[in-house]
mmCIF file with all atom_site columns, C-alpha atoms in Angstrom:
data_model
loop_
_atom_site.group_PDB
_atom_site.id
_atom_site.type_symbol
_atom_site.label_atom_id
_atom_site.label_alt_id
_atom_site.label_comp_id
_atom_site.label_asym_id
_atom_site.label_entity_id
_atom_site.label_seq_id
_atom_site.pdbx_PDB_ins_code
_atom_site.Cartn_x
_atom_site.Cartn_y
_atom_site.Cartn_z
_atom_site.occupancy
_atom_site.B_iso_or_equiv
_atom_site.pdbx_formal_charge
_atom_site.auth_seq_id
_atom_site.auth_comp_id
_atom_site.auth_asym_id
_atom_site.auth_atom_id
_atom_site.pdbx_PDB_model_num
ATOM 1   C CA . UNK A 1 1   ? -12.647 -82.580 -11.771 1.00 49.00 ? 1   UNK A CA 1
ATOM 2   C CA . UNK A 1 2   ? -11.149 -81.239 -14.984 1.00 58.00 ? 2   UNK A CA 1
ATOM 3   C CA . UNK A 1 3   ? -12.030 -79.414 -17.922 1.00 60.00 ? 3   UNK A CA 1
ATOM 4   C CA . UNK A 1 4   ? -14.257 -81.806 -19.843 1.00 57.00 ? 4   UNK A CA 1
ATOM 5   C CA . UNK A 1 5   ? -16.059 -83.452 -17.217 1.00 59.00 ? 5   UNK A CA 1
ATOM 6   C CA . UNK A 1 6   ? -17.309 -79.915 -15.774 1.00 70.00 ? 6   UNK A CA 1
ATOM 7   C CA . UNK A 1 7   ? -18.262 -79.372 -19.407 1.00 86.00 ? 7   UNK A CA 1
ATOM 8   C CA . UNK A 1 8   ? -19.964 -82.567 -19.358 1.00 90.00 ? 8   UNK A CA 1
ATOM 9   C CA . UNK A 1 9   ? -22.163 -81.798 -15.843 1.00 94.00 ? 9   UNK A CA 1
ATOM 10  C CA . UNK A 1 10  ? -22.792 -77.960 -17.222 1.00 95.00 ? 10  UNK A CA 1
ATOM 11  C CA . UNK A 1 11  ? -24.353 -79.400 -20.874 1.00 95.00 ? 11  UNK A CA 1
ATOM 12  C CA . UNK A 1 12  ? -26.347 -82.061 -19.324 1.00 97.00 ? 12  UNK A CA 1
ATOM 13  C CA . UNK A 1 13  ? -27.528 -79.547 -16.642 1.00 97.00 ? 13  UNK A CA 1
ATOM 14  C CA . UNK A 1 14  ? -29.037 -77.427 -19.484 1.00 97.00 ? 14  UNK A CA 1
ATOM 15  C CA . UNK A 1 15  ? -30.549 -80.405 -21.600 1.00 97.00 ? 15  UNK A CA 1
ATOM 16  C CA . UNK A 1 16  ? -32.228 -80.820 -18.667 1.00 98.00 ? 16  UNK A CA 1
ATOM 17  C CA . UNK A 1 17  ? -33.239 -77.020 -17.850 1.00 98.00 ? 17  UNK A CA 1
ATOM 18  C CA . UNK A 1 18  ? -34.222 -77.439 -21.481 1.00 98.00 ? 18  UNK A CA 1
ATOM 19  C CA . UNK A 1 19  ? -35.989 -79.931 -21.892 1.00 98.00 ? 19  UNK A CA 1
ATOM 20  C CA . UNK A 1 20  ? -38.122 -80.264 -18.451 1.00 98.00 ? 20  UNK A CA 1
ATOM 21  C CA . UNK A 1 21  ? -39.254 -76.594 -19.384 1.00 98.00 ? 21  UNK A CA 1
ATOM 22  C CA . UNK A 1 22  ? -40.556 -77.417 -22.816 1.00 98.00 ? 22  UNK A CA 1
ATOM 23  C CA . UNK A 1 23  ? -42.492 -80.083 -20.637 1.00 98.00 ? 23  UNK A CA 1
ATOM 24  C CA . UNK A 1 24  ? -43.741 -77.543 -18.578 1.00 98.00 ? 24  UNK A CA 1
ATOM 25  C CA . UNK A 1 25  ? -44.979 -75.342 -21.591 1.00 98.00 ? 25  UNK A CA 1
ATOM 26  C CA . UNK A 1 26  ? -46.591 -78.119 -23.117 1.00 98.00 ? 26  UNK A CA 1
ATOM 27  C CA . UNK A 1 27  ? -48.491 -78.601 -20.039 1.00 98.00 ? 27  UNK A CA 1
ATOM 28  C CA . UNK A 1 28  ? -49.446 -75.270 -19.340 1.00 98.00 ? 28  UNK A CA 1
ATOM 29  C CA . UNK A 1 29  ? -50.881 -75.776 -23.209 1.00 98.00 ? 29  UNK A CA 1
ATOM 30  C CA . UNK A 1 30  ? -52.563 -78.529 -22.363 1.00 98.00 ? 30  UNK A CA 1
ATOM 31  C CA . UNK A 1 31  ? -54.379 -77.077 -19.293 1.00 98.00 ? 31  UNK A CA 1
ATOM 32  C CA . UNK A 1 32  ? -55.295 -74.178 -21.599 1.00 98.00 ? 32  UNK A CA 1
ATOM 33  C CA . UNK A 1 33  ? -57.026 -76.293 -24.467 1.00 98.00 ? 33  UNK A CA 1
ATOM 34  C CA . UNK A 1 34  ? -58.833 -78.683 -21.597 1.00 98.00 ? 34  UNK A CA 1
ATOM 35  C CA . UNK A 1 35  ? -60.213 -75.626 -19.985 1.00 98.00 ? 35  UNK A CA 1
ATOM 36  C CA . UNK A 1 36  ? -61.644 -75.175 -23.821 1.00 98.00 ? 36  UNK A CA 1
ATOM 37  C CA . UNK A 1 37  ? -62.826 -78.581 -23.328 1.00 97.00 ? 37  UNK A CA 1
ATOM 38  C CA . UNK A 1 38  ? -60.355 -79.270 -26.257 1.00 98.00 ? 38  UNK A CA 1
ATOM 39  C CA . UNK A 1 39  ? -59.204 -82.419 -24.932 1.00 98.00 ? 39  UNK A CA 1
ATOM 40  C CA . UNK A 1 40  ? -57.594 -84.025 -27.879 1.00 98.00 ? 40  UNK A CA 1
ATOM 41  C CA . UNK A 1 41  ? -55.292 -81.208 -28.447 1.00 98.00 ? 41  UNK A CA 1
ATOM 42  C CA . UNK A 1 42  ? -54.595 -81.386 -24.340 1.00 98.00 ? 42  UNK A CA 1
ATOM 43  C CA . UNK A 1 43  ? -53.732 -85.322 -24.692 1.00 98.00 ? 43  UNK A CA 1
ATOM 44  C CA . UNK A 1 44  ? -51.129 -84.474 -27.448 1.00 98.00 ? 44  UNK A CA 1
ATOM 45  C CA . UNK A 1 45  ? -49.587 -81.928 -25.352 1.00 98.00 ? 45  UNK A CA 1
ATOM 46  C CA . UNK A 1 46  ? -49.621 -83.722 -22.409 1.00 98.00 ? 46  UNK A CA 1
ATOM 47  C CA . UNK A 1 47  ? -47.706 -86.630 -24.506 1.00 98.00 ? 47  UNK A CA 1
ATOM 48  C CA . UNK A 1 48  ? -45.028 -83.554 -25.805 1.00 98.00 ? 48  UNK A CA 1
ATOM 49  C CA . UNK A 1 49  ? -44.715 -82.975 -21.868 1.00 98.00 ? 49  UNK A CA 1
ATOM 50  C CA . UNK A 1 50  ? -44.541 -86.354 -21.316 1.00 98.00 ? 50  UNK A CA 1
ATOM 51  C CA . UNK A 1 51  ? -41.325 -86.632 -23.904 1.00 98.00 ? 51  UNK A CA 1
ATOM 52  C CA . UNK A 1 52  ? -39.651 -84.003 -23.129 1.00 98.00 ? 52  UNK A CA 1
ATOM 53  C CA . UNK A 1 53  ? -39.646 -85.033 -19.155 1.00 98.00 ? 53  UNK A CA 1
ATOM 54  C CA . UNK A 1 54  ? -38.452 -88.342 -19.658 1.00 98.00 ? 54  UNK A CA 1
ATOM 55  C CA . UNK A 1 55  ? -35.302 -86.868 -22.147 1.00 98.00 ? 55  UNK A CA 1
ATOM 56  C CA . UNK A 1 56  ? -34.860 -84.822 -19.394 1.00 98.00 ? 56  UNK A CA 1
ATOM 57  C CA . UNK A 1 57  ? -34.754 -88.052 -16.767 1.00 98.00 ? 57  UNK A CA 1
ATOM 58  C CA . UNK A 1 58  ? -32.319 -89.873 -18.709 1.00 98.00 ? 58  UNK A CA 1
ATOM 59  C CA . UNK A 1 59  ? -30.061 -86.790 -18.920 1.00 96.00 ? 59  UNK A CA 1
ATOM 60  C CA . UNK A 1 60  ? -29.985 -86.937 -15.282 1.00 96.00 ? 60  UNK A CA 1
ATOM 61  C CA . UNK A 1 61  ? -29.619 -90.566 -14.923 1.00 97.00 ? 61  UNK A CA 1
ATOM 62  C CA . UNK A 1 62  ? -26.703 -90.422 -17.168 1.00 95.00 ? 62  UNK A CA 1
ATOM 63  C CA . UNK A 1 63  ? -24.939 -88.474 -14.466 1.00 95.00 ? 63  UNK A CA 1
ATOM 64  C CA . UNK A 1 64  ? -25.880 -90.538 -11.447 1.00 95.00 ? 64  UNK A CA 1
ATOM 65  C CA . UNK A 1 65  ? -24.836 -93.772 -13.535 1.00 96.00 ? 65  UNK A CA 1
ATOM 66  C CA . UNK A 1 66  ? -21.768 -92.323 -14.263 1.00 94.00 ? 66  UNK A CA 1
ATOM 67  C CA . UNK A 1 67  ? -21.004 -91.908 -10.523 1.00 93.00 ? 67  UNK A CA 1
ATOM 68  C CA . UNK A 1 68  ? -22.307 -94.849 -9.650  1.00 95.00 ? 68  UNK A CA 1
ATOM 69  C CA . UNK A 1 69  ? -19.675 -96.545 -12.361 1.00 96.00 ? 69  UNK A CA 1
ATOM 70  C CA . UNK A 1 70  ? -16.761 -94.744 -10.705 1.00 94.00 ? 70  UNK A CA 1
ATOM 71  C CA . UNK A 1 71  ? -16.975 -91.278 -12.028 1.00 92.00 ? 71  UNK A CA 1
ATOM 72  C CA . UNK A 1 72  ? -16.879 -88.192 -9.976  1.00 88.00 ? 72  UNK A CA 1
ATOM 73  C CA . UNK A 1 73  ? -18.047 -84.986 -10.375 1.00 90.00 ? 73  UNK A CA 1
ATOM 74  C CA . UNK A 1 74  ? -17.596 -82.211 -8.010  1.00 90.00 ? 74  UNK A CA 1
ATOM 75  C CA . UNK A 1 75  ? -20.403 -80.167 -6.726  1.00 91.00 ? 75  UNK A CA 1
ATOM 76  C CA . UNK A 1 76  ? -22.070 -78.027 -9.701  1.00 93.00 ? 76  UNK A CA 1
ATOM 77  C CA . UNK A 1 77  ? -24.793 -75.752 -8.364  1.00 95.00 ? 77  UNK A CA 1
ATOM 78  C CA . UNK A 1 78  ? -26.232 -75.574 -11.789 1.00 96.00 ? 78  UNK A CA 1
ATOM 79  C CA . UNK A 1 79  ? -27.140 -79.502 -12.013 1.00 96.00 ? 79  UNK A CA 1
ATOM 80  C CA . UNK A 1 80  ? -28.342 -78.981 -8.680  1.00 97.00 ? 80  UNK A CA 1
ATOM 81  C CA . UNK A 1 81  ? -31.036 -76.568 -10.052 1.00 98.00 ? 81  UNK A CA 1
ATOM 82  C CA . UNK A 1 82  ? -31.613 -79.020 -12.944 1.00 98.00 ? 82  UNK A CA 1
ATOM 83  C CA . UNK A 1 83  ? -32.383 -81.326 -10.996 1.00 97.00 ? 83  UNK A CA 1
ATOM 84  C CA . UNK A 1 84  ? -34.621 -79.474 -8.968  1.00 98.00 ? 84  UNK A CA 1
ATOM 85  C CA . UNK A 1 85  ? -36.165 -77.866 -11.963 1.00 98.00 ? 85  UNK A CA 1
ATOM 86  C CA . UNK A 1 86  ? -36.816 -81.597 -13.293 1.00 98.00 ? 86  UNK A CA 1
ATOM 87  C CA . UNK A 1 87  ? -38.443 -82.836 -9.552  1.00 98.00 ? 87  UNK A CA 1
ATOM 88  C CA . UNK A 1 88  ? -40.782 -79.460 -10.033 1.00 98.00 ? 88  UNK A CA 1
ATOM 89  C CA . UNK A 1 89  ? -41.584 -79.618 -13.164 1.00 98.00 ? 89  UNK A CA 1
ATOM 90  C CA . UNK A 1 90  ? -42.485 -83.733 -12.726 1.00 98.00 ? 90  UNK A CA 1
ATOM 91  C CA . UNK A 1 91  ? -44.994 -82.588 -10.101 1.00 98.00 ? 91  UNK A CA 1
ATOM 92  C CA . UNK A 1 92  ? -46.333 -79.996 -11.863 1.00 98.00 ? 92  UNK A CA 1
ATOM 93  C CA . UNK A 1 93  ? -47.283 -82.652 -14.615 1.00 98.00 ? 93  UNK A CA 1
ATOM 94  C CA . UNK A 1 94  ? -48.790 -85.069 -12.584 1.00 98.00 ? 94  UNK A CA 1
ATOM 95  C CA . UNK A 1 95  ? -51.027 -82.214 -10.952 1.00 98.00 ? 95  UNK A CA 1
ATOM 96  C CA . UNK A 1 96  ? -52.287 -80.968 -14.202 1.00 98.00 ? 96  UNK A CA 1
ATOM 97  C CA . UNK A 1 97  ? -53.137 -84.232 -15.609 1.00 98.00 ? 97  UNK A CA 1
ATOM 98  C CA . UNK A 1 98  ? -55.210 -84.790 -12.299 1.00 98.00 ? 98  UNK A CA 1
ATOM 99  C CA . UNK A 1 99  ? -57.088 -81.125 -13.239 1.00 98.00 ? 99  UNK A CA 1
ATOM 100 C CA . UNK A 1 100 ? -57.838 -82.002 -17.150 1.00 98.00 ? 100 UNK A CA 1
ATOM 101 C CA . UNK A 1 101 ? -59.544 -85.534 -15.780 1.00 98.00 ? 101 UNK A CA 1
ATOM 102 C CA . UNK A 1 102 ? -61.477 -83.064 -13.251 1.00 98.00 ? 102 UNK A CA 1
ATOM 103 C CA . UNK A 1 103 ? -62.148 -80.821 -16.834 1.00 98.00 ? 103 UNK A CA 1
ATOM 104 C CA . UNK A 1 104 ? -63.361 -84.068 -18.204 1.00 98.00 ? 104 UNK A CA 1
ATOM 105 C CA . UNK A 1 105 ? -65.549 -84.752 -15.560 1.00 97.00 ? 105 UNK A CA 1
ATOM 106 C CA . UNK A 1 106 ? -66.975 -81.232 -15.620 1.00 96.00 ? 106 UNK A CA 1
ATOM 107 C CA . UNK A 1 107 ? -67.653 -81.739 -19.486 1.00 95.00 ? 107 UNK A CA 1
ATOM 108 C CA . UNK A 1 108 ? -69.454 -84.808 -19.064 1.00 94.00 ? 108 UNK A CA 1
ATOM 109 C CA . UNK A 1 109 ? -71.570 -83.685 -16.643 1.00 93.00 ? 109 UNK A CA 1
ATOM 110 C CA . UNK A 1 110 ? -72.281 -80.687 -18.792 1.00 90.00 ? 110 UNK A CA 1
ATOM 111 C CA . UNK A 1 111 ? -73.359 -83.003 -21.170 1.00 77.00 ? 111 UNK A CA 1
#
């Protein structure tokens, strides 16, 4: 690997590090306002997580389409942690989106 594509791997390792953390601080935000039954502010923070995970995805993808064209990259423990930062940080997502609808629920039933 030379110079510029371990350059490459490193910057796109921290857009994603970046980005998929500003997800995860939007969602944390968003559980916050839903447990203040502020769901319109959690909605618009869930839709800043949303953003800011999928930048992150296509970082990532632009790497594994890169291989898959031919390029090679040699093993970079910091996209490694990217990407495992990105697979968390998806999950975490998905779970609190599951506890603001049980939030909603709770509010309903409050009345």
């Amino acid at each position: 690997m030379d110079e510029f594509e371990n350059n490459e791997l490193i910057s796109v390792a921290m857009q994603i590090i970046l980005r998929a953390g500003d997800a995860r601080n939007c969602a944390f935000d968003a559980l916050k306002s839903a447990k203040a039954f502020d769901f319109e502010t959690a909605d618009q923070l869930m839709k800043e997580a949303e953003e800011n995970i999928l930048a992150a995805h296509k970082s990532q993808t632009t790497i594994i389409q890169n291989e898959a064209s031919g390029d090679s990259y040699d093993y970079c423990l910091l996209f490694t942690h990217a990407q495992d930062t990105l697979m968390t940080i998806n999950s975490e997502i998905k779970l609190t989106y599951e506890l603001i609808d049980i939030l909603k629920m709770m509010k309903e039933k409050l009345g």
